[in-house]
XYZ file of C-alpha atoms in Angstrom:
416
model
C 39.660 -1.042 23.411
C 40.743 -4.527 23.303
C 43.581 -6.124 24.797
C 44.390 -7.981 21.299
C 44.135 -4.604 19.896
C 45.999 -2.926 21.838
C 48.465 -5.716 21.357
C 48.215 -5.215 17.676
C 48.527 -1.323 17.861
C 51.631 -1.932 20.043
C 53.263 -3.760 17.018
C 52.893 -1.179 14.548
C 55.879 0.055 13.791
C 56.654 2.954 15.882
C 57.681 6.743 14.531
C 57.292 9.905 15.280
C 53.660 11.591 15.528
C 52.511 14.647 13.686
C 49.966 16.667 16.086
C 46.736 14.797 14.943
C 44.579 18.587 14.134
C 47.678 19.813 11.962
C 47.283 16.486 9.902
C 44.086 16.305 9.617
C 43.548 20.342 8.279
C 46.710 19.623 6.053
C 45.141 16.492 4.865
C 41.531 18.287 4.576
C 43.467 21.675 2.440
C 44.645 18.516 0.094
C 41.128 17.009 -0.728
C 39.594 20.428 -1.154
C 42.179 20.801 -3.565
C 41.359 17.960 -5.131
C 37.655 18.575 -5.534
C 38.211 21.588 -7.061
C 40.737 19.699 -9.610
C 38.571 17.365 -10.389
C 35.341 19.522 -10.523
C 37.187 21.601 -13.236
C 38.332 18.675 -15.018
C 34.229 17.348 -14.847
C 33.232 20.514 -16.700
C 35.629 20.771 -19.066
C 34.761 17.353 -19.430
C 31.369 17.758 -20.127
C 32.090 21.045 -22.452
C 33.962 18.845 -24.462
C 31.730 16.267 -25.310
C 28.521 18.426 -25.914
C 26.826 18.188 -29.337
C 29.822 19.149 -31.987
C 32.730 19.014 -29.375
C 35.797 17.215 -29.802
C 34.475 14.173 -27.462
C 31.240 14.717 -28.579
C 31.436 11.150 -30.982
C 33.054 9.267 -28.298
C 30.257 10.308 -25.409
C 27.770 7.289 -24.429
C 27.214 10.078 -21.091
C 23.076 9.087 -20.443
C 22.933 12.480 -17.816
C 20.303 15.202 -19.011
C 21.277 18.280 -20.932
C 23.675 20.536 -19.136
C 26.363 20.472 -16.491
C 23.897 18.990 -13.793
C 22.711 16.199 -16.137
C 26.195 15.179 -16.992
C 27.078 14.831 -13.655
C 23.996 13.326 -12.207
C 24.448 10.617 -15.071
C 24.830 7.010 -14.992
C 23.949 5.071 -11.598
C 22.841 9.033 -10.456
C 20.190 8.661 -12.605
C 18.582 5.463 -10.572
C 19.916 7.449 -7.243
C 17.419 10.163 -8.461
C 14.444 7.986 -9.468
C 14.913 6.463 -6.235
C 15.237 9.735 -4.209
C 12.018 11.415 -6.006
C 9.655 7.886 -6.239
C 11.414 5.528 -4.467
C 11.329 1.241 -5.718
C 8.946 -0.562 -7.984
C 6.187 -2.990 -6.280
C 6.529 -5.141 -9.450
C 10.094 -5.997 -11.057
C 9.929 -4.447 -14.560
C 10.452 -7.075 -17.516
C 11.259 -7.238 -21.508
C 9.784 -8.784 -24.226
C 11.738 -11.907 -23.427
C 10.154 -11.905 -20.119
C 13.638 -11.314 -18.136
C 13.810 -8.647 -15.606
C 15.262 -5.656 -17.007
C 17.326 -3.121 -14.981
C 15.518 -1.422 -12.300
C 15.890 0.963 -9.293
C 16.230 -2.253 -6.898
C 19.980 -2.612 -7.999
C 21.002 0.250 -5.716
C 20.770 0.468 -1.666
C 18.521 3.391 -0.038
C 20.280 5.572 2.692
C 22.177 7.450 0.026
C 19.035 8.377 -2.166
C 16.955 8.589 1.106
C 19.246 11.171 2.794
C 19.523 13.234 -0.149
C 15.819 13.123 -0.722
C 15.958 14.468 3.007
C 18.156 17.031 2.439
C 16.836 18.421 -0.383
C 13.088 18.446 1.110
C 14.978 20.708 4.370
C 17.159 23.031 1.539
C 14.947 22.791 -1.173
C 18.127 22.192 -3.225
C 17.944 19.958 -6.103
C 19.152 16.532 -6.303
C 22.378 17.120 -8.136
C 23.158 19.796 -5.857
C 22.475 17.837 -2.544
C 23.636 14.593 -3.419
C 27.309 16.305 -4.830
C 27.255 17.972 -1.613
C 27.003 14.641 0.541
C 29.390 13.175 -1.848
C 32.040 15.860 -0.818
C 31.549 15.650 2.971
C 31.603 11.778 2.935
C 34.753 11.854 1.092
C 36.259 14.221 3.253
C 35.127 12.455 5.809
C 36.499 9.136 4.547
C 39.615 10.893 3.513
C 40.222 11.415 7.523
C 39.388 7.951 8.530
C 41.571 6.301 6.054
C 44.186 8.298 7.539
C 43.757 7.445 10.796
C 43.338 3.644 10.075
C 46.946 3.533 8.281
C 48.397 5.795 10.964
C 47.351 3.274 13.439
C 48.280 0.079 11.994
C 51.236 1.182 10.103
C 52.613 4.737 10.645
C 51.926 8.830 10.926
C 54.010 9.238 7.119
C 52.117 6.353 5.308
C 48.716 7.010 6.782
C 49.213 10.916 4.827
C 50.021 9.487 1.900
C 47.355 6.932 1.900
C 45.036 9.832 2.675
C 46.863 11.653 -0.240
C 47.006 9.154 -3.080
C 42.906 8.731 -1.834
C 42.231 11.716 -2.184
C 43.893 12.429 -5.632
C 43.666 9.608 -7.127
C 42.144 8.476 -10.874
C 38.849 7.391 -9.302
C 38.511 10.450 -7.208
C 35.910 12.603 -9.150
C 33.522 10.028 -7.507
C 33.791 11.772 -4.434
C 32.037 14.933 -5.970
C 29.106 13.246 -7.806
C 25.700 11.879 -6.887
C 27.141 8.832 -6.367
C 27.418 6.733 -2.719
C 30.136 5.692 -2.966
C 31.689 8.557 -0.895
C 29.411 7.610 1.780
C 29.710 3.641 1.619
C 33.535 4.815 1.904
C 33.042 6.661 4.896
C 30.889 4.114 6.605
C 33.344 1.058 5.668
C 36.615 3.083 7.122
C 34.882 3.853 10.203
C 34.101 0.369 10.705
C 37.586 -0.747 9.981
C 38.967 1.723 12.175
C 36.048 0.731 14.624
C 37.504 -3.303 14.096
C 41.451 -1.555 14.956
C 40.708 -0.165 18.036
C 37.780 -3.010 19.311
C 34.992 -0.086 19.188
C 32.512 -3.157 18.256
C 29.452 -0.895 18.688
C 30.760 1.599 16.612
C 31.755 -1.641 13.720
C 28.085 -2.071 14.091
C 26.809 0.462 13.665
C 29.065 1.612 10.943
C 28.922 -1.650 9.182
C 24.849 -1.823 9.469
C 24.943 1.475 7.882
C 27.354 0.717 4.668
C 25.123 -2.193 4.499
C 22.304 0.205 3.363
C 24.796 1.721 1.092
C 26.350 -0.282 -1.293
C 27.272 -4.177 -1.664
C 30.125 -5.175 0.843
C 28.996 -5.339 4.530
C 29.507 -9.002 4.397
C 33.235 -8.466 3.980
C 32.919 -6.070 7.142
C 31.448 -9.070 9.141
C 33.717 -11.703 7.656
C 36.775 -9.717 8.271
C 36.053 -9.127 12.225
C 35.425 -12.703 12.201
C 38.805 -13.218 10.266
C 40.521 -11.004 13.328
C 39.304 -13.023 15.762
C 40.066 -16.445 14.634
C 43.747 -14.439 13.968
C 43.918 -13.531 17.475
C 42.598 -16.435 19.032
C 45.253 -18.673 16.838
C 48.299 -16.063 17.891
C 47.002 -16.480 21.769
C 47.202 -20.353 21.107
C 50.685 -20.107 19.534
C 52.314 -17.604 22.191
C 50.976 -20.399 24.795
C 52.389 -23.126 23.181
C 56.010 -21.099 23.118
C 55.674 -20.292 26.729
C 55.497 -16.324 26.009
C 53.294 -16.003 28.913
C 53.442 -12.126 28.786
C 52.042 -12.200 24.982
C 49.797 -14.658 25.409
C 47.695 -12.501 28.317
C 47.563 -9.793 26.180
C 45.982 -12.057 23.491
C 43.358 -13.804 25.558
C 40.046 -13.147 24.593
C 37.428 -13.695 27.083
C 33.827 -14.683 26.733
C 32.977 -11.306 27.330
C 34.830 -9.837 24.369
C 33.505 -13.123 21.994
C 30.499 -12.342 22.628
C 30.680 -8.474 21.723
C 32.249 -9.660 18.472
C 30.029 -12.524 17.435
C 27.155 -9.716 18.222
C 28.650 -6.595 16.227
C 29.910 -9.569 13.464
C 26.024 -10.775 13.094
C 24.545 -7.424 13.068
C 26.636 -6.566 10.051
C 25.923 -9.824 8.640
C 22.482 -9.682 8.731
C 22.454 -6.215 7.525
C 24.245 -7.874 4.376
C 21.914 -9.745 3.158
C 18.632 -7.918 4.057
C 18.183 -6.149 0.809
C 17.692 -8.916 -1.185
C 14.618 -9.879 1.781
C 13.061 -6.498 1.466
C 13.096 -6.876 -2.200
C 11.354 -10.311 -2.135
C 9.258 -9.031 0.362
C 8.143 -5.801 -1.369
C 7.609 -7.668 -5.157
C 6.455 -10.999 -4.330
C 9.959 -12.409 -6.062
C 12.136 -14.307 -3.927
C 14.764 -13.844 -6.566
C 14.271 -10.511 -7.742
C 17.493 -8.519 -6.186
C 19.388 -11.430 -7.975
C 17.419 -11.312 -11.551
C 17.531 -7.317 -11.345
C 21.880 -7.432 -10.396
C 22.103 -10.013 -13.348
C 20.265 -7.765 -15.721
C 23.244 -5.343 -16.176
C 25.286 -8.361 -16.600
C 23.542 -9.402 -20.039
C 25.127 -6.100 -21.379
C 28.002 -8.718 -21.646
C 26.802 -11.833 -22.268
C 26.597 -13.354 -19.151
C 23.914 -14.056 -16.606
C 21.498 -15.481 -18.336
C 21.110 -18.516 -16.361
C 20.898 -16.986 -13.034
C 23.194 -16.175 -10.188
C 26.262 -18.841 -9.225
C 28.036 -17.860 -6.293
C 32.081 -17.517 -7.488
C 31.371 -17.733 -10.794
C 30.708 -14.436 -12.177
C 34.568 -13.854 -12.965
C 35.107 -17.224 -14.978
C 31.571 -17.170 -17.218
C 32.691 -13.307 -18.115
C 36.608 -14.505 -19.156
C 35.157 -17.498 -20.638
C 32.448 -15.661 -22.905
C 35.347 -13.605 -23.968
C 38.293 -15.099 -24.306
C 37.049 -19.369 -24.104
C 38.935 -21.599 -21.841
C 42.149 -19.581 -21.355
C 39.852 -17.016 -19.804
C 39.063 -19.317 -16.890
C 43.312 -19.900 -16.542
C 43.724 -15.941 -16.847
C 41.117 -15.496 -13.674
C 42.870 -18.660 -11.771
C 46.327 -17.312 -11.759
C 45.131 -13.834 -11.017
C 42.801 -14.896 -7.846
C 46.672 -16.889 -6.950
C 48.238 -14.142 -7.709
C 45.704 -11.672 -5.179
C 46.053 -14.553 -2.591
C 50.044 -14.454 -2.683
C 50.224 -10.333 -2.794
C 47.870 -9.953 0.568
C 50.013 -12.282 2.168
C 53.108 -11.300 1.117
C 52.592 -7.870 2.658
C 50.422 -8.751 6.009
C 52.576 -7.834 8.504
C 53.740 -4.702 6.623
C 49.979 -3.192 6.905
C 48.843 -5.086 9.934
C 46.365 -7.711 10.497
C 43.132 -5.720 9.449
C 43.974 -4.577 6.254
C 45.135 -7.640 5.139
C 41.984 -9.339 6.067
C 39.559 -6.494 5.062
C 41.615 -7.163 1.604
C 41.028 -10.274 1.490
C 37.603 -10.676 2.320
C 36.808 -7.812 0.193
C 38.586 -9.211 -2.613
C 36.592 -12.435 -2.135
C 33.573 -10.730 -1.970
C 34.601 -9.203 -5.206
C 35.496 -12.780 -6.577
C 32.011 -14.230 -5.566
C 29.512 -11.899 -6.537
C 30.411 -9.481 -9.037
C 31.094 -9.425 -13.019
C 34.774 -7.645 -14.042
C 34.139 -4.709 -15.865
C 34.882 -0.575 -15.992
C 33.076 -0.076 -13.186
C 35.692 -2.361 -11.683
C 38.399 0.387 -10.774
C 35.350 1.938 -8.868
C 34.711 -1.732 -6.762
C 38.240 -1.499 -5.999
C 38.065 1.852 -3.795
C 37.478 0.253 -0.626
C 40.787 -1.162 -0.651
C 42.652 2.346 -0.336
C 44.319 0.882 2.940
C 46.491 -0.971 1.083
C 47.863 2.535 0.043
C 49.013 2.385 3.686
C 52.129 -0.264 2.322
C 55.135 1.288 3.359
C 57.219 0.466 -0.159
C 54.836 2.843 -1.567
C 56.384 6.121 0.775
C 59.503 4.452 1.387
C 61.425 7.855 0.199
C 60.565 11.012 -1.157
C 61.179 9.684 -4.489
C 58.371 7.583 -4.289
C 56.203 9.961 -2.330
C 56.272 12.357 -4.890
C 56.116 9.634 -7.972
C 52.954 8.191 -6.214
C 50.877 11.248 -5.805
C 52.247 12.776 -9.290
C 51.054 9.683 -11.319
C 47.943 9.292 -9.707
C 46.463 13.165 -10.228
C 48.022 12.306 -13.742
C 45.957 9.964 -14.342
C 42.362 11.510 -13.339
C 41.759 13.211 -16.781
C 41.886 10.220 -18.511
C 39.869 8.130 -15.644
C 37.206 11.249 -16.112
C 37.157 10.650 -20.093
C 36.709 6.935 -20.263
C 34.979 5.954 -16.763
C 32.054 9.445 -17.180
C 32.293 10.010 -20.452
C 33.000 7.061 -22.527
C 31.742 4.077 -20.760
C 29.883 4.514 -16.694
C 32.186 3.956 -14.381
């Protein structure tokens, strides 16, 4: 560990520690819980919506016939295609010529590890891949927990952990989806970047890089902590707080560590879009395959601009107030994460906001929004959110409220 982490854990504000195993159980009897909530709520869900079932007009559910084909639906459908023939050597097109939607939309460790897994059970895909889903969340459940409980407290990191693993968006963690496992992979990175671990950030990051979209917000928020530290050192110099300043210096040693575990997550990044190019003969075929789903809503028909994904959708929909709507709302992101960065700490206020910038530059608002926003659970950490009991209990009570109707219009209605 660090010095300017341990500095950093030091200035957490201090309580009184639950035995870490009697959390972590309580906190693991919770998710199962959960899963078994939300797994009910799934196939009620998909009894519902069946042919001549009350839902059964509002259903656009693409999944197979039965319970496995409703919840292997949506993006589990690609997840499967990959898993059983893995990516197209040529970029399928329409009759317009454009690149229609294809299997090289979605990373491979999730579709290759079930693929794996099924070939040593012999289970099926919808089996296996629910399965990994549970573990990773589980797993991710844990890590959240201890992330919070290091940079803020013991009480907020179990109700992160809680609201997590409740929450509207939960069902996610018990479908062939990866985002379990990208969520697994980007806490343990973030609790590697807490406590300095900087192989462990690497190879956690590397790994969620393979997952899903995002590793470049991994990279760019250990760089973020550094510059942070670095600037703090040069501060506590320059007010003679000797003492502080020591335990802030960063030596060439440690940049170097850093710079390394930052570029190996970096390049991991953006090497999907490479293997695509490679494997196709398109340099721009990861980019004409992402924009294909985006035509759904009448954008991206002139290719990929870098931080302008969110202004071309609110323009196409609501003209030039759209644009003003997405200004004040990126102003009114920027104020939030700094209005509440020392009450979380210094890494989840710069995981939030290079995640949220990631968000800003490369991706189109739309349902499958409330899903993008899952890696910023650490911000559940915020203490005004477990202040009192009060809240503790409104928190947790609205957000398992809400799951039935996140299961109706984000797997039934629309994909999430």
């Amino acid at each position: 560990m660090t010095r300017a982490a341990t500095t950093e854990r030091e200035e957490a504000r201090a309580d009184p520690r639950r035995p870490l195993a009697a959390a972590v159980v309580r906190l693991l009897v919770v998710y199962v819980g959960a899963r078994v909530a939300t797994g009910a709520l799934l196939a009620l869900a998909w009894a519902l919506s069946r042919p001549g079932a009350p839902l059964a007009a509002l259903s656009m559910n693409d999944g197979r016939p039965g319970l496995g084909g409703f919840l292997s639906a949506w993006d589990g459908r690609w997840f499967e295609s990959i898993a059983s023939g893995g990516y197209p050597t040529e970029l399928p097109r329409g009759d317009d010529g454009a690149v229609v939607k294809n299997e090289w939309a979605f990373l491979p460790l999730f579709p290759l590890l079930v693929r794996g897994l099924s070939w040593a059970t012999g289970g099926s895909f919808v089996v296996v891949g629910s399965a990994v889903a549970v573990v990773a969340g589980a797993v991710a459940t844990v890590l959240l927990y201890l992330l919070v409980r290091d940079r803020v407290g013991d009480r907020e990191g179990r109700h992160a952990a809680v609201l997590f693993a409740v929450g509207p968006m939960s069902f996610l963690l018990q479908v062939p989806y990866a985002e379990a496992l990208s969520l697994a992979l980007v806490f343990g990175a973030l609790l590697a970047l807490s406590r300095g671990a900087w192989g462990w950030f690497a190879l956690c990051g590397v790994l969620a890089a393979l997952t899903r979209p995002g590793a470049l917000a991994l990279a760019a928020a250990l760089v973020g902590m550094t510059l942070w530290t670095l600037w703090r050192a040069r501060a506590a110099r320059g007010d003679g707080a000797d003492r502080a300043h020591g335990r802030l210096v960063l030596t060439a040693g440690e940049l170097a560590r850093r710079g390394g575990a930052a570029l190996a997550v970096a390049l991991a990044g953006v090497a999907w879009p490479v293997v695509c190019a490679v494997v196709t003969g398109e340099a721009d075929g990861y980019l004409e395959t992402e924009s294909s789903w985006w035509r759904d809503y009448g954008v991206g028909h002139d290719g990929f601009v870098p931080f302008t994904p969110w202004f071309a959708f609110a323009a196409a929909w609501l003209g030039p107030w759209g644009v003003v709507v997405v200004a004040l709302a990126v102003v009114g992101m920027l104020a939030g994460i700094v209005a509440g960065w020392r009450r979380v700490g210094s890494t989840i206020a710069l995981w939030t906001l290079a995640y949220a910038g990631f968000l800003v530059a490369v991706f189109l608002p739309q349902q499958s929004s409330f899903r993008l926003l899952m890696p910023l659970a650490p911000q559940l950490g915020h203490p005004a959110l477990s202040a009192t009991r009060a809240r503790r209990t409104a928190t947790v009570v609205g957000a398992a409220a809400l799951t039935p109707v996140a299961v109706v219009l984000f797997w039934v209605v629309w994909p999430a």
